[in-house]
């Protein structure tokens, strides 16, 4: 298998994995509701939990994280099997980016998906587990002190990208650019949250948002 086919295959699998809308599927299956019509309309774990389905929220978090990790793992295994290393790490990083894009823009939901936090977490756990744990700690501290999950997600994404670039022993530009791109995408998807944080209207952790979107 040549590099082009390997890249296309890895990125295609990554997109399909990332685009699986677990939050939507779980809420539709167990509550017979469309999570997109509840609260913020987001399909991610926070909105699922805030809708009153905390167990489904946890399941969404785990599954969305797993699909990000799995997209990278499959790309790594394909590269290893077909002898594509050291380019294999580049391909795996790109697969992680595509998985996050798949979550944000899933073909199954008209390209309207989630904010990519959990999927990005899975990607970084597969690529840089050590710095990811540090970023998760930062996330937890921000939530503990502010009660804003969105703010913690933004800060955590920024910290994760910075640490990943600083401690990337491979010093491969394409990989560092992927780290930065994922963080910027996550922050961009939180633009609405940033506006609400500035206006003082962002709901805090544990606060149920009963608003329903038209």
PDB file of N, CA and C in Angstrom, residues 65-136:
ATOM      1  N   UNK A  65     -14.862  10.376  23.584  1.00  0.00           N
ATOM      2  CA  UNK A  65     -13.418  10.299  23.836  1.00  0.00           C
ATOM      3  C   UNK A  65     -12.827   9.076  23.151  1.00  0.00           C
ATOM      4  N   UNK A  66     -13.521   7.962  23.265  1.00  0.00           N
ATOM      5  CA  UNK A  66     -13.038   6.713  22.687  1.00  0.00           C
ATOM      6  C   UNK A  66     -12.899   6.810  21.169  1.00  0.00           C
ATOM      7  N   UNK A  67     -13.834   7.468  20.509  1.00  0.00           N
ATOM      8  CA  UNK A  67     -13.749   7.518  19.042  1.00  0.00           C
ATOM      9  C   UNK A  67     -12.545   8.345  18.587  1.00  0.00           C
ATOM     10  N   UNK A  68     -12.188   9.375  19.350  1.00  0.00           N
ATOM     11  CA  UNK A  68     -10.993  10.137  19.025  1.00  0.00           C
ATOM     12  C   UNK A  68      -9.732   9.311  19.201  1.00  0.00           C
ATOM     13  N   UNK A  69      -9.685   8.588  20.325  1.00  0.00           N
ATOM     14  CA  UNK A  69      -8.534   7.723  20.597  1.00  0.00           C
ATOM     15  C   UNK A  69      -8.429   6.625  19.539  1.00  0.00           C
ATOM     16  N   UNK A  70      -9.559   6.035  19.192  1.00  0.00           N
ATOM     17  CA  UNK A  70      -9.572   4.918  18.251  1.00  0.00           C
ATOM     18  C   UNK A  70      -9.154   5.355  16.851  1.00  0.00           C
ATOM     19  N   UNK A  71      -9.537   6.558  16.449  1.00  0.00           N
ATOM     20  CA  UNK A  71      -9.146   7.060  15.123  1.00  0.00           C
ATOM     21  C   UNK A  71      -7.630   7.139  15.009  1.00  0.00           C
ATOM     22  N   UNK A  72      -6.986   7.626  16.069  1.00  0.00           N
ATOM     23  CA  UNK A  72      -5.520   7.707  16.076  1.00  0.00           C
ATOM     24  C   UNK A  72      -4.899   6.315  16.126  1.00  0.00           C
ATOM     25  N   UNK A  73      -5.450   5.463  16.968  1.00  0.00           N
ATOM     26  CA  UNK A  73      -4.906   4.113  17.126  1.00  0.00           C
ATOM     27  C   UNK A  73      -4.955   3.329  15.813  1.00  0.00           C
ATOM     28  N   UNK A  74      -6.088   3.406  15.118  1.00  0.00           N
ATOM     29  CA  UNK A  74      -6.218   2.681  13.852  1.00  0.00           C
ATOM     30  C   UNK A  74      -5.218   3.207  12.831  1.00  0.00           C
ATOM     31  N   UNK A  75      -5.049   4.520  12.774  1.00  0.00           N
ATOM     32  CA  UNK A  75      -4.075   5.102  11.841  1.00  0.00           C
ATOM     33  C   UNK A  75      -2.666   4.636  12.184  1.00  0.00           C
ATOM     34  N   UNK A  76      -2.364   4.581  13.472  1.00  0.00           N
ATOM     35  CA  UNK A  76      -1.035   4.114  13.894  1.00  0.00           C
ATOM     36  C   UNK A  76      -0.814   2.658  13.512  1.00  0.00           C
ATOM     37  N   UNK A  77      -1.831   1.832  13.738  1.00  0.00           N
ATOM     38  CA  UNK A  77      -1.695   0.407  13.426  1.00  0.00           C
ATOM     39  C   UNK A  77      -1.570   0.176  11.926  1.00  0.00           C
ATOM     40  N   UNK A  78      -2.316   0.926  11.128  1.00  0.00           N
ATOM     41  CA  UNK A  78      -2.207   0.797   9.677  1.00  0.00           C
ATOM     42  C   UNK A  78      -0.812   1.208   9.212  1.00  0.00           C
ATOM     43  N   UNK A  79      -0.317   2.311   9.760  1.00  0.00           N
ATOM     44  CA  UNK A  79       1.017   2.785   9.377  1.00  0.00           C
ATOM     45  C   UNK A  79       2.086   1.777   9.777  1.00  0.00           C
ATOM     46  N   UNK A  80       1.934   1.189  10.969  1.00  0.00           N
ATOM     47  CA  UNK A  80       2.893   0.191  11.429  1.00  0.00           C
ATOM     48  C   UNK A  80       2.850  -1.049  10.548  1.00  0.00           C
ATOM     49  N   UNK A  81       1.645  -1.480  10.215  1.00  0.00           N
ATOM     50  CA  UNK A  81       1.485  -2.698   9.412  1.00  0.00           C
ATOM     51  C   UNK A  81       2.086  -2.534   8.016  1.00  0.00           C
ATOM     52  N   UNK A  82       1.914  -1.326   7.458  1.00  0.00           N
ATOM     53  CA  UNK A  82       2.395  -1.105   6.091  1.00  0.00           C
ATOM     54  C   UNK A  82       3.734  -0.377   6.043  1.00  0.00           C
ATOM     55  N   UNK A  83       4.413  -0.300   7.196  1.00  0.00           N
ATOM     56  CA  UNK A  83       5.767   0.227   7.242  1.00  0.00           C
ATOM     57  C   UNK A  83       5.894   1.684   6.885  1.00  0.00           C
ATOM     58  N   UNK A  84       4.936   2.512   7.309  1.00  0.00           N
ATOM     59  CA  UNK A  84       4.954   3.922   6.929  1.00  0.00           C
ATOM     60  C   UNK A  84       5.687   4.811   7.922  1.00  0.00           C
ATOM     61  N   UNK A  85       6.204   4.251   9.022  1.00  0.00           N
ATOM     62  CA  UNK A  85       6.910   5.085   9.991  1.00  0.00           C
ATOM     63  C   UNK A  85       8.260   5.534   9.403  1.00  0.00           C
ATOM     64  N   UNK A  86       8.755   6.778   9.720  1.00  0.00           N
ATOM     65  CA  UNK A  86       8.246   7.709  10.741  1.00  0.00           C
ATOM     66  C   UNK A  86       7.075   8.570  10.308  1.00  0.00           C
ATOM     67  N   UNK A  87       6.648   8.471   9.035  1.00  0.00           N
ATOM     68  CA  UNK A  87       5.500   9.262   8.600  1.00  0.00           C
ATOM     69  C   UNK A  87       4.220   8.831   9.301  1.00  0.00           C
ATOM     70  N   UNK A  88       4.241   7.660   9.896  1.00  0.00           N
ATOM     71  CA  UNK A  88       3.053   7.140  10.552  1.00  0.00           C
ATOM     72  C   UNK A  88       2.523   8.038  11.637  1.00  0.00           C
ATOM     73  N   UNK A  89       3.412   8.690  12.383  1.00  0.00           N
ATOM     74  CA  UNK A  89       2.954   9.582  13.449  1.00  0.00           C
ATOM     75  C   UNK A  89       2.276  10.812  12.860  1.00  0.00           C
ATOM     76  N   UNK A  90       2.789  11.298  11.735  1.00  0.00           N
ATOM     77  CA  UNK A  90       2.147  12.423  11.052  1.00  0.00           C
ATOM     78  C   UNK A  90       0.736  12.038  10.618  1.00  0.00           C
ATOM     79  N   UNK A  91       0.605  10.846  10.040  1.00  0.00           N
ATOM     80  CA  UNK A  91      -0.693  10.383   9.572  1.00  0.00           C
ATOM     81  C   UNK A  91      -1.653  10.203  10.744  1.00  0.00           C
ATOM     82  N   UNK A  92      -1.139   9.664  11.849  1.00  0.00           N
ATOM     83  CA  UNK A  92      -1.980   9.469  13.029  1.00  0.00           C
ATOM     84  C   UNK A  92      -2.467  10.807  13.581  1.00  0.00           C
ATOM     85  N   UNK A  93      -1.590  11.808  13.606  1.00  0.00           N
ATOM     86  CA  UNK A  93      -1.982  13.134  14.084  1.00  0.00           C
ATOM     87  C   UNK A  93      -3.048  13.742  13.171  1.00  0.00           C
ATOM     88  N   UNK A  94      -2.851  13.616  11.865  1.00  0.00           N
ATOM     89  CA  UNK A  94      -3.846  14.119  10.921  1.00  0.00           C
ATOM     90  C   UNK A  94      -5.180  13.394  11.080  1.00  0.00           C
ATOM     91  N   UNK A  95      -5.108  12.092  11.350  1.00  0.00           N
ATOM     92  CA  UNK A  95      -6.328  11.322  11.585  1.00  0.00           C
ATOM     93  C   UNK A  95      -7.062  11.860  12.813  1.00  0.00           C
ATOM     94  N   UNK A  96      -6.307  12.244  13.838  1.00  0.00           N
ATOM     95  CA  UNK A  96      -6.921  12.827  15.023  1.00  0.00           C
ATOM     96  C   UNK A  96      -7.641  14.125  14.702  1.00  0.00           C
ATOM     97  N   UNK A  97      -7.002  14.974  13.917  1.00  0.00           N
ATOM     98  CA  UNK A  97      -7.620  16.235  13.501  1.00  0.00           C
ATOM     99  C   UNK A  97      -8.903  15.975  12.718  1.00  0.00           C
ATOM    100  N   UNK A  98      -8.859  15.021  11.812  1.00  0.00           N
ATOM    101  CA  UNK A  98     -10.033  14.708  10.994  1.00  0.00           C
ATOM    102  C   UNK A  98     -11.155  14.123  11.854  1.00  0.00           C
ATOM    103  N   UNK A  99     -10.801  13.343  12.864  1.00  0.00           N
ATOM    104  CA  UNK A  99     -11.822  12.810  13.768  1.00  0.00           C
ATOM    105  C   UNK A  99     -12.544  13.934  14.500  1.00  0.00           C
ATOM    106  N   UNK A 100     -11.788  14.928  14.944  1.00  0.00           N
ATOM    107  CA  UNK A 100     -12.393  16.088  15.607  1.00  0.00           C
ATOM    108  C   UNK A 100     -13.303  16.838  14.627  1.00  0.00           C
ATOM    109  N   UNK A 101     -12.833  17.017  13.393  1.00  0.00           N
ATOM    110  CA  UNK A 101     -13.661  17.658  12.375  1.00  0.00           C
ATOM    111  C   UNK A 101     -14.928  16.838  12.097  1.00  0.00           C
ATOM    112  N   UNK A 102     -14.795  15.515  12.125  1.00  0.00           N
ATOM    113  CA  UNK A 102     -15.952  14.653  11.924  1.00  0.00           C
ATOM    114  C   UNK A 102     -16.993  14.857  13.010  1.00  0.00           C
ATOM    115  N   UNK A 103     -16.525  15.014  14.244  1.00  0.00           N
ATOM    116  CA  UNK A 103     -17.459  15.257  15.351  1.00  0.00           C
ATOM    117  C   UNK A 103     -18.132  16.622  15.207  1.00  0.00           C
ATOM    118  N   UNK A 104     -17.364  17.608  14.796  1.00  0.00           N
ATOM    119  CA  UNK A 104     -17.920  18.955  14.658  1.00  0.00           C
ATOM    120  C   UNK A 104     -18.843  19.082  13.445  1.00  0.00           C
ATOM    121  N   UNK A 105     -18.530  18.330  12.382  1.00  0.00           N
ATOM    122  CA  UNK A 105     -19.281  18.434  11.134  1.00  0.00           C
ATOM    123  C   UNK A 105     -19.670  17.040  10.626  1.00  0.00           C
ATOM    124  N   UNK A 106     -20.568  16.347  11.340  1.00  0.00           N
ATOM    125  CA  UNK A 106     -20.950  14.985  10.936  1.00  0.00           C
ATOM    126  C   UNK A 106     -21.908  14.992   9.744  1.00  0.00           C
ATOM    127  N   UNK A 107     -21.601  14.201   8.772  1.00  0.00           N
ATOM    128  CA  UNK A 107     -22.436  14.148   7.574  1.00  0.00           C
ATOM    129  C   UNK A 107     -23.849  13.689   7.903  1.00  0.00           C
ATOM    130  N   UNK A 108     -24.003  12.861   8.941  1.00  0.00           N
ATOM    131  CA  UNK A 108     -25.298  12.288   9.298  1.00  0.00           C
ATOM    132  C   UNK A 108     -26.269  13.329   9.861  1.00  0.00           C
ATOM    133  N   UNK A 109     -25.760  14.437  10.371  1.00  0.00           N
ATOM    134  CA  UNK A 109     -26.609  15.463  10.984  1.00  0.00           C
ATOM    135  C   UNK A 109     -26.503  16.784  10.231  1.00  0.00           C
ATOM    136  N   UNK A 110     -26.296  16.693   8.937  1.00  0.00           N
ATOM    137  CA  UNK A 110     -26.223  17.911   8.135  1.00  0.00           C
ATOM    138  C   UNK A 110     -25.022  18.775   8.467  1.00  0.00           C
ATOM    139  N   UNK A 111     -23.934  18.131   8.897  1.00  0.00           N
ATOM    140  CA  UNK A 111     -22.676  18.804   9.231  1.00  0.00           C
ATOM    141  C   UNK A 111     -22.815  19.764  10.420  1.00  0.00           C
ATOM    142  N   UNK A 112     -23.809  19.511  11.286  1.00  0.00           N
ATOM    143  CA  UNK A 112     -23.981  20.313  12.495  1.00  0.00           C
ATOM    144  C   UNK A 112     -23.770  19.397  13.703  1.00  0.00           C
ATOM    145  N   UNK A 113     -22.572  19.449  14.262  1.00  0.00           N
ATOM    146  CA  UNK A 113     -22.231  18.537  15.343  1.00  0.00           C
ATOM    147  C   UNK A 113     -21.869  19.246  16.631  1.00  0.00           C
ATOM    148  N   UNK A 114     -20.944  18.643  17.382  1.00  0.00           N
ATOM    149  CA  UNK A 114     -20.569  19.152  18.687  1.00  0.00           C
ATOM    150  C   UNK A 114     -19.340  20.039  18.649  1.00  0.00           C
ATOM    151  N   UNK A 115     -18.811  20.308  19.829  1.00  0.00           N
ATOM    152  CA  UNK A 115     -17.686  21.238  19.957  1.00  0.00           C
ATOM    153  C   UNK A 115     -16.332  20.536  19.999  1.00  0.00           C
ATOM    154  N   UNK A 116     -16.337  19.212  20.055  1.00  0.00           N
ATOM    155  CA  UNK A 116     -15.106  18.460  19.863  1.00  0.00           C
ATOM    156  C   UNK A 116     -14.222  18.267  21.079  1.00  0.00           C
ATOM    157  N   UNK A 117     -14.686  18.683  22.257  1.00  0.00           N
ATOM    158  CA  UNK A 117     -13.819  18.608  23.441  1.00  0.00           C
ATOM    159  C   UNK A 117     -13.453  17.167  23.784  1.00  0.00           C
ATOM    160  N   UNK A 118     -14.464  16.307  23.926  1.00  0.00           N
ATOM    161  CA  UNK A 118     -14.200  14.923  24.310  1.00  0.00           C
ATOM    162  C   UNK A 118     -13.430  14.180  23.226  1.00  0.00           C
ATOM    163  N   UNK A 119     -13.773  14.422  21.977  1.00  0.00           N
ATOM    164  CA  UNK A 119     -13.063  13.760  20.878  1.00  0.00           C
ATOM    165  C   UNK A 119     -11.608  14.209  20.831  1.00  0.00           C
ATOM    166  N   UNK A 120     -11.378  15.502  21.032  1.00  0.00           N
ATOM    167  CA  UNK A 120     -10.001  16.013  21.093  1.00  0.00           C
ATOM    168  C   UNK A 120      -9.245  15.395  22.259  1.00  0.00           C
ATOM    169  N   UNK A 121      -9.944  15.215  23.378  1.00  0.00           N
ATOM    170  CA  UNK A 121      -9.326  14.567  24.540  1.00  0.00           C
ATOM    171  C   UNK A 121      -8.833  13.173  24.173  1.00  0.00           C
ATOM    172  N   UNK A 122      -9.661  12.414  23.461  1.00  0.00           N
ATOM    173  CA  UNK A 122      -9.261  11.071  23.046  1.00  0.00           C
ATOM    174  C   UNK A 122      -8.081  11.090  22.104  1.00  0.00           C
ATOM    175  N   UNK A 123      -8.066  12.062  21.198  1.00  0.00           N
ATOM    176  CA  UNK A 123      -6.959  12.199  20.251  1.00  0.00           C
ATOM    177  C   UNK A 123      -5.650  12.460  20.993  1.00  0.00           C
ATOM    178  N   UNK A 124      -5.668  13.405  21.918  1.00  0.00           N
ATOM    179  CA  UNK A 124      -4.452  13.751  22.643  1.00  0.00           C
ATOM    180  C   UNK A 124      -4.030  12.647  23.607  1.00  0.00           C
ATOM    181  N   UNK A 125      -5.000  11.909  24.142  1.00  0.00           N
ATOM    182  CA  UNK A 125      -4.643  10.767  24.993  1.00  0.00           C
ATOM    183  C   UNK A 125      -3.852   9.732  24.202  1.00  0.00           C
ATOM    184  N   UNK A 126      -4.195   9.574  22.932  1.00  0.00           N
ATOM    185  CA  UNK A 126      -3.484   8.619  22.089  1.00  0.00           C
ATOM    186  C   UNK A 126      -2.119   9.149  21.655  1.00  0.00           C
ATOM    187  N   UNK A 127      -2.019  10.463  21.445  1.00  0.00           N
ATOM    188  CA  UNK A 127      -0.787  11.050  20.919  1.00  0.00           C
ATOM    189  C   UNK A 127       0.178  11.504  22.003  1.00  0.00           C
ATOM    190  N   UNK A 128      -0.353  12.175  23.035  1.00  0.00           N
ATOM    191  CA  UNK A 128       0.475  12.759  24.095  1.00  0.00           C
ATOM    192  C   UNK A 128      -0.209  12.558  25.444  1.00  0.00           C
ATOM    193  N   UNK A 129      -0.249  11.333  25.953  1.00  0.00           N
ATOM    194  CA  UNK A 129      -1.017  11.050  27.178  1.00  0.00           C
ATOM    195  C   UNK A 129      -0.554  11.830  28.398  1.00  0.00           C
ATOM    196  N   UNK A 130       0.739  12.043  28.539  1.00  0.00           N
ATOM    197  CA  UNK A 130       1.256  12.731  29.717  1.00  0.00           C
ATOM    198  C   UNK A 130       0.753  14.155  29.843  1.00  0.00           C
ATOM    199  N   UNK A 131       0.929  14.938  28.775  1.00  0.00           N
ATOM    200  CA  UNK A 131       0.492  16.335  28.834  1.00  0.00           C
ATOM    201  C   UNK A 131      -1.034  16.430  28.861  1.00  0.00           C
ATOM    202  N   UNK A 132      -1.703  15.417  28.312  1.00  0.00           N
ATOM    203  CA  UNK A 132      -3.165  15.410  28.339  1.00  0.00           C
ATOM    204  C   UNK A 132      -3.673  15.328  29.769  1.00  0.00           C
ATOM    205  N   UNK A 133      -3.040  14.517  30.583  1.00  0.00           N
ATOM    206  CA  UNK A 133      -3.449  14.396  31.982  1.00  0.00           C
ATOM    207  C   UNK A 133      -3.251  15.717  32.727  1.00  0.00           C
ATOM    208  N   UNK A 134      -2.192  16.439  32.400  1.00  0.00           N
ATOM    209  CA  UNK A 134      -1.964  17.756  33.004  1.00  0.00           C
ATOM    210  C   UNK A 134      -3.089  18.707  32.603  1.00  0.00           C
ATOM    211  N   UNK A 135      -3.460  18.692  31.322  1.00  0.00           N
ATOM    212  CA  UNK A 135      -4.525  19.560  30.834  1.00  0.00           C
ATOM    213  C   UNK A 135      -5.869  19.200  31.479  1.00  0.00           C
ATOM    214  N   UNK A 136      -6.109  17.915  31.689  1.00  0.00           N
ATOM    215  CA  UNK A 136      -7.342  17.488  32.362  1.00  0.00           C
ATOM    216  C   UNK A 136      -7.373  18.027  33.799  1.00  0.00           C
TER     217      UNK A 136
END
